[in-house]
mmCIF file of C-alpha atoms and ligand atoms in Angstrom:
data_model
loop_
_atom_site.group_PDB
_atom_site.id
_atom_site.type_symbol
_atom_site.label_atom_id
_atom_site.label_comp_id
_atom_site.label_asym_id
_atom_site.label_seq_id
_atom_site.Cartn_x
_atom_site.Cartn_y
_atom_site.Cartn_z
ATOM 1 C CA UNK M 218 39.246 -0.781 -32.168
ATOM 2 C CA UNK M 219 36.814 2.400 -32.469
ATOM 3 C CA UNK M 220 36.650 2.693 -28.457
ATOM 4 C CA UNK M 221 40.135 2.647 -27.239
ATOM 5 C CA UNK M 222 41.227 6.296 -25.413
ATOM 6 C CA UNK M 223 38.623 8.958 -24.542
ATOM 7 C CA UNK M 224 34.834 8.383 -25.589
ATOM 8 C CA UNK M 225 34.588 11.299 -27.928
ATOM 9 C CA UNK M 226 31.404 13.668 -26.847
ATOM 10 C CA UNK M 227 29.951 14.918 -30.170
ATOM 11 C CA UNK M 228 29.285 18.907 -29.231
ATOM 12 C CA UNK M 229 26.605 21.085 -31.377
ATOM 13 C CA UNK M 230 28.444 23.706 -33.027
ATOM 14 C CA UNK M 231 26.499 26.228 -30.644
ATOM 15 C CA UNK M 232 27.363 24.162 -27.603
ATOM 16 C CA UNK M 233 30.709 24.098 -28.441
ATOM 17 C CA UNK M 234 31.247 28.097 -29.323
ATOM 18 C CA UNK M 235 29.255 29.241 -26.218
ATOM 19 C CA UNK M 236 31.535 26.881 -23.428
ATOM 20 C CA UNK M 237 35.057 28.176 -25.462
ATOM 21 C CA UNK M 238 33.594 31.797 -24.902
ATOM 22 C CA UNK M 239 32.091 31.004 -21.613
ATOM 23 C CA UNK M 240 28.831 32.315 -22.157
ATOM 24 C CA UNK M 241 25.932 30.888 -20.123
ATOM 25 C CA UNK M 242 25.182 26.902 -21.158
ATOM 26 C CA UNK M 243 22.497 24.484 -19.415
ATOM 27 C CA UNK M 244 22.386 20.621 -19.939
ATOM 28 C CA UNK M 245 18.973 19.351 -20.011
ATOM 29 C CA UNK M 246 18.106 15.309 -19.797
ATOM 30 C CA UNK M 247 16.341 13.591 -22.581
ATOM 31 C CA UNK M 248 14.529 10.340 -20.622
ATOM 32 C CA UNK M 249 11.800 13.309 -20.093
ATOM 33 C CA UNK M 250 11.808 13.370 -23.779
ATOM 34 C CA UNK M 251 11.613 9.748 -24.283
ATOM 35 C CA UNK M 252 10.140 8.024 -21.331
ATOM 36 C CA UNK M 253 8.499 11.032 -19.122
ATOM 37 C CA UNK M 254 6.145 12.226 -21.605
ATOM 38 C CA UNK M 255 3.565 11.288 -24.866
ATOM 39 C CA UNK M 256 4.206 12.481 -28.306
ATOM 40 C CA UNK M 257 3.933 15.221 -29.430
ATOM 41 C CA UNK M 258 3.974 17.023 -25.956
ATOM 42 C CA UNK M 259 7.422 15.803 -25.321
ATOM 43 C CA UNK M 260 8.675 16.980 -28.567
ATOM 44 C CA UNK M 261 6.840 20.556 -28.120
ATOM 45 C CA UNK M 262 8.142 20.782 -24.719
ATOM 46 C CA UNK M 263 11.918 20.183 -25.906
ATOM 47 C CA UNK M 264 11.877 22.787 -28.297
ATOM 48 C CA UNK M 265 10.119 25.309 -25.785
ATOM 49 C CA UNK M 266 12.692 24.045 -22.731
ATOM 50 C CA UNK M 267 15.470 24.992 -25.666
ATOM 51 C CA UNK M 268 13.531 28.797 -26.505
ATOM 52 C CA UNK M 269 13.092 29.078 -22.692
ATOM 53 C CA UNK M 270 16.677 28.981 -22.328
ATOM 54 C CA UNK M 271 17.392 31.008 -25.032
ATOM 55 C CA UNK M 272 15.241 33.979 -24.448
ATOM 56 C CA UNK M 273 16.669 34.084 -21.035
ATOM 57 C CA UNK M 274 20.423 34.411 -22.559
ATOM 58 C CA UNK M 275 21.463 30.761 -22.286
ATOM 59 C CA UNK M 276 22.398 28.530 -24.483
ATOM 60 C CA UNK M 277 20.729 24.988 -24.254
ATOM 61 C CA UNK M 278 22.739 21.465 -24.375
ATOM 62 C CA UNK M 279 20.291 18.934 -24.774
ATOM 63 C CA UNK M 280 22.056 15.554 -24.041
ATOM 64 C CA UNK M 281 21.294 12.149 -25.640
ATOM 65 C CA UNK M 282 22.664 9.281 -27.219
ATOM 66 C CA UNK M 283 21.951 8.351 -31.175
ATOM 67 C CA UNK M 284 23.099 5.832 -33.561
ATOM 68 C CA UNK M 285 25.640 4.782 -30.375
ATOM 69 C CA UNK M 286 27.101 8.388 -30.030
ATOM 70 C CA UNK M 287 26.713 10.558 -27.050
ATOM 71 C CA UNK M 288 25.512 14.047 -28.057
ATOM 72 C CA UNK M 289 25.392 17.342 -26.402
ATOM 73 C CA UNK M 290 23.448 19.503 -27.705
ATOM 74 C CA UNK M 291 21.026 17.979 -30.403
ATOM 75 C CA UNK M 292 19.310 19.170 -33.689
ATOM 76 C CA UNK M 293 15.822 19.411 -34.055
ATOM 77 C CA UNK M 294 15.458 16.185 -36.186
ATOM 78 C CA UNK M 295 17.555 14.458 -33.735
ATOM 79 C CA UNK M 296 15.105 15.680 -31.135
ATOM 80 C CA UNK M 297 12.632 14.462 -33.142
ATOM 81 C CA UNK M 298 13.856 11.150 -33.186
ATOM 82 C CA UNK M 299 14.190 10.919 -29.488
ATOM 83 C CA UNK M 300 10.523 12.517 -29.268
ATOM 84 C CA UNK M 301 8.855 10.381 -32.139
ATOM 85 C CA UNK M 302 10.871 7.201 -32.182
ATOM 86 C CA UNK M 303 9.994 3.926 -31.037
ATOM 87 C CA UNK M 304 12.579 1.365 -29.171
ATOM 88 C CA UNK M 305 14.117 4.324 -27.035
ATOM 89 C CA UNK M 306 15.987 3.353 -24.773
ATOM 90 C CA UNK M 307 16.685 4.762 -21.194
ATOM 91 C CA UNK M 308 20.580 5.717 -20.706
ATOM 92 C CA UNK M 309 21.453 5.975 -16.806
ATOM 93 C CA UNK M 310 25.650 5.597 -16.182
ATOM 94 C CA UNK M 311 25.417 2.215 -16.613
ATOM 95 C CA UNK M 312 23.811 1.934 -19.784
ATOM 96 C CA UNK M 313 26.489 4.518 -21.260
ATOM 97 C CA UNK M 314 28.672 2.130 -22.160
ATOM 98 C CA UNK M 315 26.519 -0.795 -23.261
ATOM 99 C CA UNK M 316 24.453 1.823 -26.151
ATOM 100 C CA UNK M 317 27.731 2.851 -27.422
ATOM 101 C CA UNK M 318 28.329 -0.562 -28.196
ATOM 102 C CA UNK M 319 25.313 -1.719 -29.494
ATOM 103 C CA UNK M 320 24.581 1.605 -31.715
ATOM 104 C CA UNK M 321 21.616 2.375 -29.417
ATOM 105 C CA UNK M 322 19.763 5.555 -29.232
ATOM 106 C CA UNK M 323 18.054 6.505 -26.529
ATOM 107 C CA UNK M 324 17.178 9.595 -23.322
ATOM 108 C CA UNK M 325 19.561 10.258 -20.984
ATOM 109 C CA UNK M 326 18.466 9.859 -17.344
ATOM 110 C CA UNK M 327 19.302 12.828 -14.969
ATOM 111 C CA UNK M 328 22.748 10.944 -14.021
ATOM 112 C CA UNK M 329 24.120 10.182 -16.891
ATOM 113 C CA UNK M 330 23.179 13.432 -18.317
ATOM 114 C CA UNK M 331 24.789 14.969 -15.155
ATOM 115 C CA UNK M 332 28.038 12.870 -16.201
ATOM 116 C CA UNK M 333 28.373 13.861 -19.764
ATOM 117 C CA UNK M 334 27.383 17.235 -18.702
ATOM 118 C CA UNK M 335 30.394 17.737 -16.480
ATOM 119 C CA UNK M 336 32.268 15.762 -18.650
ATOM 120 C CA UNK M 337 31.674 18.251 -21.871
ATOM 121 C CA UNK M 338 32.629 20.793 -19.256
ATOM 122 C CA UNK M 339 29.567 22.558 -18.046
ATOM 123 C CA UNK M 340 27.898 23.133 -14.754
ATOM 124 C CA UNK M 341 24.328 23.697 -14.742
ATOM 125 C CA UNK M 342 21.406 21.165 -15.497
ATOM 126 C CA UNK M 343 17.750 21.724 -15.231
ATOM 127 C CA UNK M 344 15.286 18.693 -14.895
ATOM 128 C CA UNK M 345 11.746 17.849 -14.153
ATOM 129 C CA UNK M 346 12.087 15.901 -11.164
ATOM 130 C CA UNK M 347 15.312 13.623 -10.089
ATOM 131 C CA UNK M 348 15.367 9.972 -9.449
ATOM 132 C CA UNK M 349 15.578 8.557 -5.438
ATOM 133 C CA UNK M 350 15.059 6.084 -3.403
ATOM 134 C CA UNK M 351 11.642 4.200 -3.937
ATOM 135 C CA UNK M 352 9.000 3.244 -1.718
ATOM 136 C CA UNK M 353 9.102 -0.367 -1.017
ATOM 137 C CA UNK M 354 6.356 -2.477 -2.124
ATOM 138 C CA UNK M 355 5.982 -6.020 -1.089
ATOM 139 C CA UNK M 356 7.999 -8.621 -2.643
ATOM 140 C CA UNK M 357 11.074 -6.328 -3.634
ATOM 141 C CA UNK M 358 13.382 -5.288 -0.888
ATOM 142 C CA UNK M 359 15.479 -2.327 -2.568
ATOM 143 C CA UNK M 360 15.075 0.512 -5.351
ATOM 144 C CA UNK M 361 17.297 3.045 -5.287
ATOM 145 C CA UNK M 362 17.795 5.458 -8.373
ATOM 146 C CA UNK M 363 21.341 5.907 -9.810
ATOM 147 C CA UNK M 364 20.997 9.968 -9.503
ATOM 148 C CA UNK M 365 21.304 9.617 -5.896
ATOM 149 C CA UNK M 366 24.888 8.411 -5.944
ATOM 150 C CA UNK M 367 25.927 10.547 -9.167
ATOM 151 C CA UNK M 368 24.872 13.337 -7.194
ATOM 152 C CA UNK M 369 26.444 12.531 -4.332
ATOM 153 C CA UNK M 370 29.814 12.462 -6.756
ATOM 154 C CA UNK M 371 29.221 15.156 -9.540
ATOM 155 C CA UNK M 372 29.891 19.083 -8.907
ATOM 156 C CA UNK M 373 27.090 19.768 -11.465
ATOM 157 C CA UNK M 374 24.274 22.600 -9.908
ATOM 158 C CA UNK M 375 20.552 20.669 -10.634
ATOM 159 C CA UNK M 376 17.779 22.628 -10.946
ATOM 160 C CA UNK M 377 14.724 20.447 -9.889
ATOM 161 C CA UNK M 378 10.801 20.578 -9.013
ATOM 162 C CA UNK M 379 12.067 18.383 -5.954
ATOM 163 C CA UNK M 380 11.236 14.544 -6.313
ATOM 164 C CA UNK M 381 8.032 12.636 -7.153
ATOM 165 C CA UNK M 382 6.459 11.175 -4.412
ATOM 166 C CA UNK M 383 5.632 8.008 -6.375
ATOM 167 C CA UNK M 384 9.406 8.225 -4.008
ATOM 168 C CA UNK M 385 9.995 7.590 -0.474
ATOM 169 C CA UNK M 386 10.715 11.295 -0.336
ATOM 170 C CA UNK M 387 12.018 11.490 3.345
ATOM 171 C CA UNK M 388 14.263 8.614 2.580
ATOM 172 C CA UNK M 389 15.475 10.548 -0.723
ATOM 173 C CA UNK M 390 16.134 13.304 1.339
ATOM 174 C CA UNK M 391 18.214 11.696 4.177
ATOM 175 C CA UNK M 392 20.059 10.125 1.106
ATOM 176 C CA UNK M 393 21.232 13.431 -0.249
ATOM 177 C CA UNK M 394 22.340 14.552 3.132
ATOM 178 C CA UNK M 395 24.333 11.362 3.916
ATOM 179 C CA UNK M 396 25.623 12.183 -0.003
ATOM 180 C CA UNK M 397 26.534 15.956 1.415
ATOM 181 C CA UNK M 398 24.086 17.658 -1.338
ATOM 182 C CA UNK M 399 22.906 20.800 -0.544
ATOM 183 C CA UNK M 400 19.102 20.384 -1.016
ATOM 184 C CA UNK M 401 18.587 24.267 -1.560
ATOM 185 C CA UNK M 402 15.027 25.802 -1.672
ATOM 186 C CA UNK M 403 14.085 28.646 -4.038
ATOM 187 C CA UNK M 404 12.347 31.408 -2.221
ATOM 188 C CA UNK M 405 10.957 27.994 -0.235
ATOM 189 C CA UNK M 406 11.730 25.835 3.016
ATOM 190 C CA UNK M 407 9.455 23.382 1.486
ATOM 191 C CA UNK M 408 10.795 20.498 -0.431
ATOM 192 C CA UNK M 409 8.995 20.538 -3.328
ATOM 193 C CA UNK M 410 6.950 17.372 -4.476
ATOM 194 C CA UNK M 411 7.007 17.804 -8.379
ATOM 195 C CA UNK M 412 3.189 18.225 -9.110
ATOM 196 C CA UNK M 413 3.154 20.060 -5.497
ATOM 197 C CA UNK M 414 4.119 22.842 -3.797
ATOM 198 C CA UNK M 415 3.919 20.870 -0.318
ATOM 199 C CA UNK M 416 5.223 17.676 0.791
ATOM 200 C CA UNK M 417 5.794 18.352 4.624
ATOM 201 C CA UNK M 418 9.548 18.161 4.096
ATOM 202 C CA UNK M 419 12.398 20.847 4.496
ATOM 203 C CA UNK M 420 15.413 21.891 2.402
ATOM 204 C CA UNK M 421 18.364 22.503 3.900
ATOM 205 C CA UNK M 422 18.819 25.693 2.956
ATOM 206 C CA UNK M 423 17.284 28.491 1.221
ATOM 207 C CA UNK M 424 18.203 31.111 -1.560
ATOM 208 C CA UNK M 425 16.334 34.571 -2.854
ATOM 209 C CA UNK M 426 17.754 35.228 -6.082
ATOM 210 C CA UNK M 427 19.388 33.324 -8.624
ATOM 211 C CA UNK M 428 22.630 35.422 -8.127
ATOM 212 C CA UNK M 429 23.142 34.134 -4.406
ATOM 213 C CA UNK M 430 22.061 30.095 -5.370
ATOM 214 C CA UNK M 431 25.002 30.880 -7.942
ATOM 215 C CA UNK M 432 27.459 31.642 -4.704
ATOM 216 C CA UNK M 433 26.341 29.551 -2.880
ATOM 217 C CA UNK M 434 27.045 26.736 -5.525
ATOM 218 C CA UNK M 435 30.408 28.571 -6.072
ATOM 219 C CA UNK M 436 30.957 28.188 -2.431
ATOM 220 C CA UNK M 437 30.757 24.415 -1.995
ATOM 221 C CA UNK M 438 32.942 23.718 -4.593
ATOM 222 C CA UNK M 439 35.279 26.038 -4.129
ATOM 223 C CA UNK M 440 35.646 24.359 -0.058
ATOM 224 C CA UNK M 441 36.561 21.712 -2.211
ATOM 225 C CA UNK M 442 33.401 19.455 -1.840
ATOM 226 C CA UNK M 443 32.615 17.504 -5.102
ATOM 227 C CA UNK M 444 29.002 17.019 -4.952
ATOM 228 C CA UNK M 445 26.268 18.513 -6.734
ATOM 229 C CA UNK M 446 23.840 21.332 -5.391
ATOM 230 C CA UNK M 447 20.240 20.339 -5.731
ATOM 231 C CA UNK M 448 18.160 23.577 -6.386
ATOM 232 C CA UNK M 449 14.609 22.964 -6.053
ATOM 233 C CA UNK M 450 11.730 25.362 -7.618
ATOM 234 C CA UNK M 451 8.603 24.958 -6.427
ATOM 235 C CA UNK M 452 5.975 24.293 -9.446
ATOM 236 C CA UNK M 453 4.260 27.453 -10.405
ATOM 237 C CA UNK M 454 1.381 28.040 -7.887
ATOM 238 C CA UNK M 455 -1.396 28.063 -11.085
ATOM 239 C CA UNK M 456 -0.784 24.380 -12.049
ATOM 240 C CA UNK M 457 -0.034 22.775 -9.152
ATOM 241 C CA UNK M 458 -1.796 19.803 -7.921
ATOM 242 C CA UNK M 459 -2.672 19.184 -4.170
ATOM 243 C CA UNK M 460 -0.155 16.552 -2.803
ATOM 244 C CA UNK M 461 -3.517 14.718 -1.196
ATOM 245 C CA UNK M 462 -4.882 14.325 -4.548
ATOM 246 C CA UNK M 463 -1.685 13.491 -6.180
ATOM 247 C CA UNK M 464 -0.864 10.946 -3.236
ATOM 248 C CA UNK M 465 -4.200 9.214 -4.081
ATOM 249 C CA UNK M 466 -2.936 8.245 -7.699
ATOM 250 C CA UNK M 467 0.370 7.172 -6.643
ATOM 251 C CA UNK M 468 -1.275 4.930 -4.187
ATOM 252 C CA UNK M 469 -2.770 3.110 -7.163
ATOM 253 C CA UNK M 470 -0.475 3.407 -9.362
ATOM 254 C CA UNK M 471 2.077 1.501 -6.532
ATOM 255 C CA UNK M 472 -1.037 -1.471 -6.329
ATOM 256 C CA UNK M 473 -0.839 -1.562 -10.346
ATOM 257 C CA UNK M 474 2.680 -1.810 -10.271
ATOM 258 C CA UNK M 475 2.731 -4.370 -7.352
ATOM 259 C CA UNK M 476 0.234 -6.417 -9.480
ATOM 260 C CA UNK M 477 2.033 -6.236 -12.938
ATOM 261 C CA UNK M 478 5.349 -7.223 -11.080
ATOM 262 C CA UNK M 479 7.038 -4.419 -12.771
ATOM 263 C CA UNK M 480 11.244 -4.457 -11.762
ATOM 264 C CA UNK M 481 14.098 -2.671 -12.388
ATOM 265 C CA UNK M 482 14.231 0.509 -14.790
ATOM 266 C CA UNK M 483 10.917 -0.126 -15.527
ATOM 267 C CA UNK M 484 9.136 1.425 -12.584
ATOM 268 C CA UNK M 485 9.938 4.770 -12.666
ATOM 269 C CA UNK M 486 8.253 5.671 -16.205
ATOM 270 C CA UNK M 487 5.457 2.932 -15.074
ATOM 271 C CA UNK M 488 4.344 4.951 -11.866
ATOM 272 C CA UNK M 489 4.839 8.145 -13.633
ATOM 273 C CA UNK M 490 2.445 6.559 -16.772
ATOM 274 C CA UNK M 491 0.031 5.600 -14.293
ATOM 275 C CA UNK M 492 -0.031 9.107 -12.338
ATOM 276 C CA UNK M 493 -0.632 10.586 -15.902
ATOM 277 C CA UNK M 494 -3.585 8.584 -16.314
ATOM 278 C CA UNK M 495 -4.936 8.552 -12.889
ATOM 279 C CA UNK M 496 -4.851 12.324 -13.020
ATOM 280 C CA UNK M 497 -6.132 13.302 -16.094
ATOM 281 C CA UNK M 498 -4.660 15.928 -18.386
ATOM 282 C CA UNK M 499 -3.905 18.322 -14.399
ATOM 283 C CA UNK M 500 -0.776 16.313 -14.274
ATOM 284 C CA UNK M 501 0.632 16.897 -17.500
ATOM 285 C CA UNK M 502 -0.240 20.323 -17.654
ATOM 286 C CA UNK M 503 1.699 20.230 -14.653
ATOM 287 C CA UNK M 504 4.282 18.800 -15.459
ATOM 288 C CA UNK M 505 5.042 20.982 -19.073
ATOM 289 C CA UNK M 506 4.795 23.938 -16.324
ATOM 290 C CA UNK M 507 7.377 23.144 -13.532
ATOM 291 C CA UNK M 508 9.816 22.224 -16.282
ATOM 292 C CA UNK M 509 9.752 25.469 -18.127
ATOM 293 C CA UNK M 510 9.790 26.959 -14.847
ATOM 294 C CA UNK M 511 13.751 25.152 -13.699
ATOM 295 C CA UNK M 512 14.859 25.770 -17.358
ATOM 296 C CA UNK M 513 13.624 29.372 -16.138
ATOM 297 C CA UNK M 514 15.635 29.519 -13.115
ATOM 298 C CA UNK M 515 18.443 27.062 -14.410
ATOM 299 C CA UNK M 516 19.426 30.127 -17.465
ATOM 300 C CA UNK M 517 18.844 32.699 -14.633
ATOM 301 C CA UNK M 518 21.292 30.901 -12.869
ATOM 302 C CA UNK M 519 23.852 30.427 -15.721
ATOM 303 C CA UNK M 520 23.329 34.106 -17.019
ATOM 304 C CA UNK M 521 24.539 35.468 -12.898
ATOM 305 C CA UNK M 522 27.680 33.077 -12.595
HETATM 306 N N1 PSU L 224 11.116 11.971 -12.629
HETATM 307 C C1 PSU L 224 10.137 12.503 -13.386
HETATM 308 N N2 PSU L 224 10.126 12.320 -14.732
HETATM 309 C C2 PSU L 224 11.099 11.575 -15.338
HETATM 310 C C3 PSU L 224 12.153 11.027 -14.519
HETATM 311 C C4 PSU L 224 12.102 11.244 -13.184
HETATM 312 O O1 PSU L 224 9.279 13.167 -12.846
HETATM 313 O O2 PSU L 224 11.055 11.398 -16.573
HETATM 314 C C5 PSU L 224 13.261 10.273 -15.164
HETATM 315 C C6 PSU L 224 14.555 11.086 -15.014
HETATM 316 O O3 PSU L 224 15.296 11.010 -16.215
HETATM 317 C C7 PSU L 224 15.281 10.384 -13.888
HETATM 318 C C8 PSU L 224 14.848 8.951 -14.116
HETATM 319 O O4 PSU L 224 16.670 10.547 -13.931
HETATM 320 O O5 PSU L 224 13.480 9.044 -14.497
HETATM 321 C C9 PSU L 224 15.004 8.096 -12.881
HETATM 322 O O6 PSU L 224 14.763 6.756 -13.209
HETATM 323 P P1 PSU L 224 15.266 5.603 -12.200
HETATM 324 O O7 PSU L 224 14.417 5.715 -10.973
HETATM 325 O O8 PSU L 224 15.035 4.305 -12.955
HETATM 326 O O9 PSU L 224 16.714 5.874 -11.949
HETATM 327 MN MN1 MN L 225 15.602 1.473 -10.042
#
């Protein structure tokens, strides 16, 4: 009976010496990796997310499940094989379980990521963009991502480019405050919209320096509140897109997805594939960007605890 007690969470030897001496350590997802972006970018950009980290002082904790074990903290042939591999599959909290199971490999999504995070102990996560609710096309009545309710539950601190609006971002928004998530701008009011700066939408807060988003995260928790704090960089100004010309892709790429019938975890890497294509190369270049940027911040963050 290889699963009765505790799941074991296979730590990197670096991973594992940095949170005993509690040193600076930041999860980062892997369904970017495996679902968010084409080979080889996605394998370049996890090593650079990883030397990002590391020449700001932190150490990096890449999560992901292979050969049906979780992993925190990965090697770069496991990378590899998250980046490279074929029949990857996409791990939100309830897939946990089943890939276990069934020997899968596959990315972590920014929940479940966020779970094993906090379960291996650590507190700070940087990401792309997270998960919310979706817009509604016709014919389907309800999308809502699973990292709006982990957030609502985790006391992890998320360092984000805001939300895709291939989203209902005002709806995402009102979701996190119902969930009692600090949505907290860095040097911004502006909710950021990934591949913008603008979306027309506030935070709910604001910070200057990576020091005081540290308090501030400090602060919530220590009231006793056990949800996360959703730090949100805006994209670096010299490769972000307009959010009209962005907006005009995602309202094809909702039609394509309307006409291919496309359900369930599907959608979310379908829109984002068809915003890659529908932008050209801006979008990716883009994207790389912002995420270097939060694994930036996110290290910044760890390194002022
Ligand atoms: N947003 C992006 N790129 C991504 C994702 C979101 O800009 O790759 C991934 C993240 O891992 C996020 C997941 O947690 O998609 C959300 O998928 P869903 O809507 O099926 O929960
Ligand atoms: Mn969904």
């Amino acid at each position: 009976m290889p699963f009765q007690g505790d799941i074991p969470l296979h730590l990197s030897p670096e991973v594992r010496q940095a949170l005993a001496e509690n040193r600076p350590v930041v999860a980062l997802e892997s369904t970017v990796i495996t679902h968010g972006l084409p080979w080889p970018e996605n394998f370049q950009l996890a090593q650079d997310m990883e030397a990002t980290l590391r020449q700001e002082g932190a150490t990096s904790a890449t999560v992901g499940v292979i050969d049906g074990e979780v992993h925190v903290g990965l090697s770069l042939a496991q990378l590899e094989r998250l980046a490279a591999g074929e029949n990857q599959v996409k791990i939100s909290t309830r897939d946990i379980a089943p890939a276990l199971v069934m020997g899968k490999s596959g990315g972590t999504t920014v929940a479940a990521t966020a779970f094993i995070a906090h379960k291996a102990g650590m507190r700070i996560f940087a990401t792309g963009g997270i998960g919310g609710v979706h817009r509604v096309a016709s014919g389907q009545t309800f999308d809502i991502s699973a990292d709006l309710p982990t957030l609502a539950q985790l006391p992890m601190l998320v360092v984000c480019a805001g939300a895709k609006s291939i989203l209902d971002l005002p709806a995402t928004l009102e979701v996190l405050e119902t969930s009692g998530v600090p949505v907290v701008g860095y040097r911004s009011d502006e909710f950021p919209a990934f591949f913008s700066i603008e979306s027309g939408l506030k935070t709910s807060t604001r910070v200057e320096s990576p020091a005081q988003a540290a308090r501030l995260a400090q602060a919530h928790w220590g009231l006793g509140m056990r949800s996360a704090v959703l730090v949100v960089n805006p994209p670096p100004a010299e490769n972000a897109l307009p959010h009209a010309q962005v907006e005009a892709a995602i309202q094809q790429a909702l039609a394509q997805a309307e006409a291919s019938g496309v359900r369930g975890q599907e959608v979310t890497p379908f829109l984002l594939g068809a915003v890659k294509g529908l932008t050209g190369g801006a979008s990716l270049q883009a994207n790389l960007a912002l995420l270097l940027n939060n694994a930036r911040l996110a290290a910044q963050i760890a390194c002022a605890w």
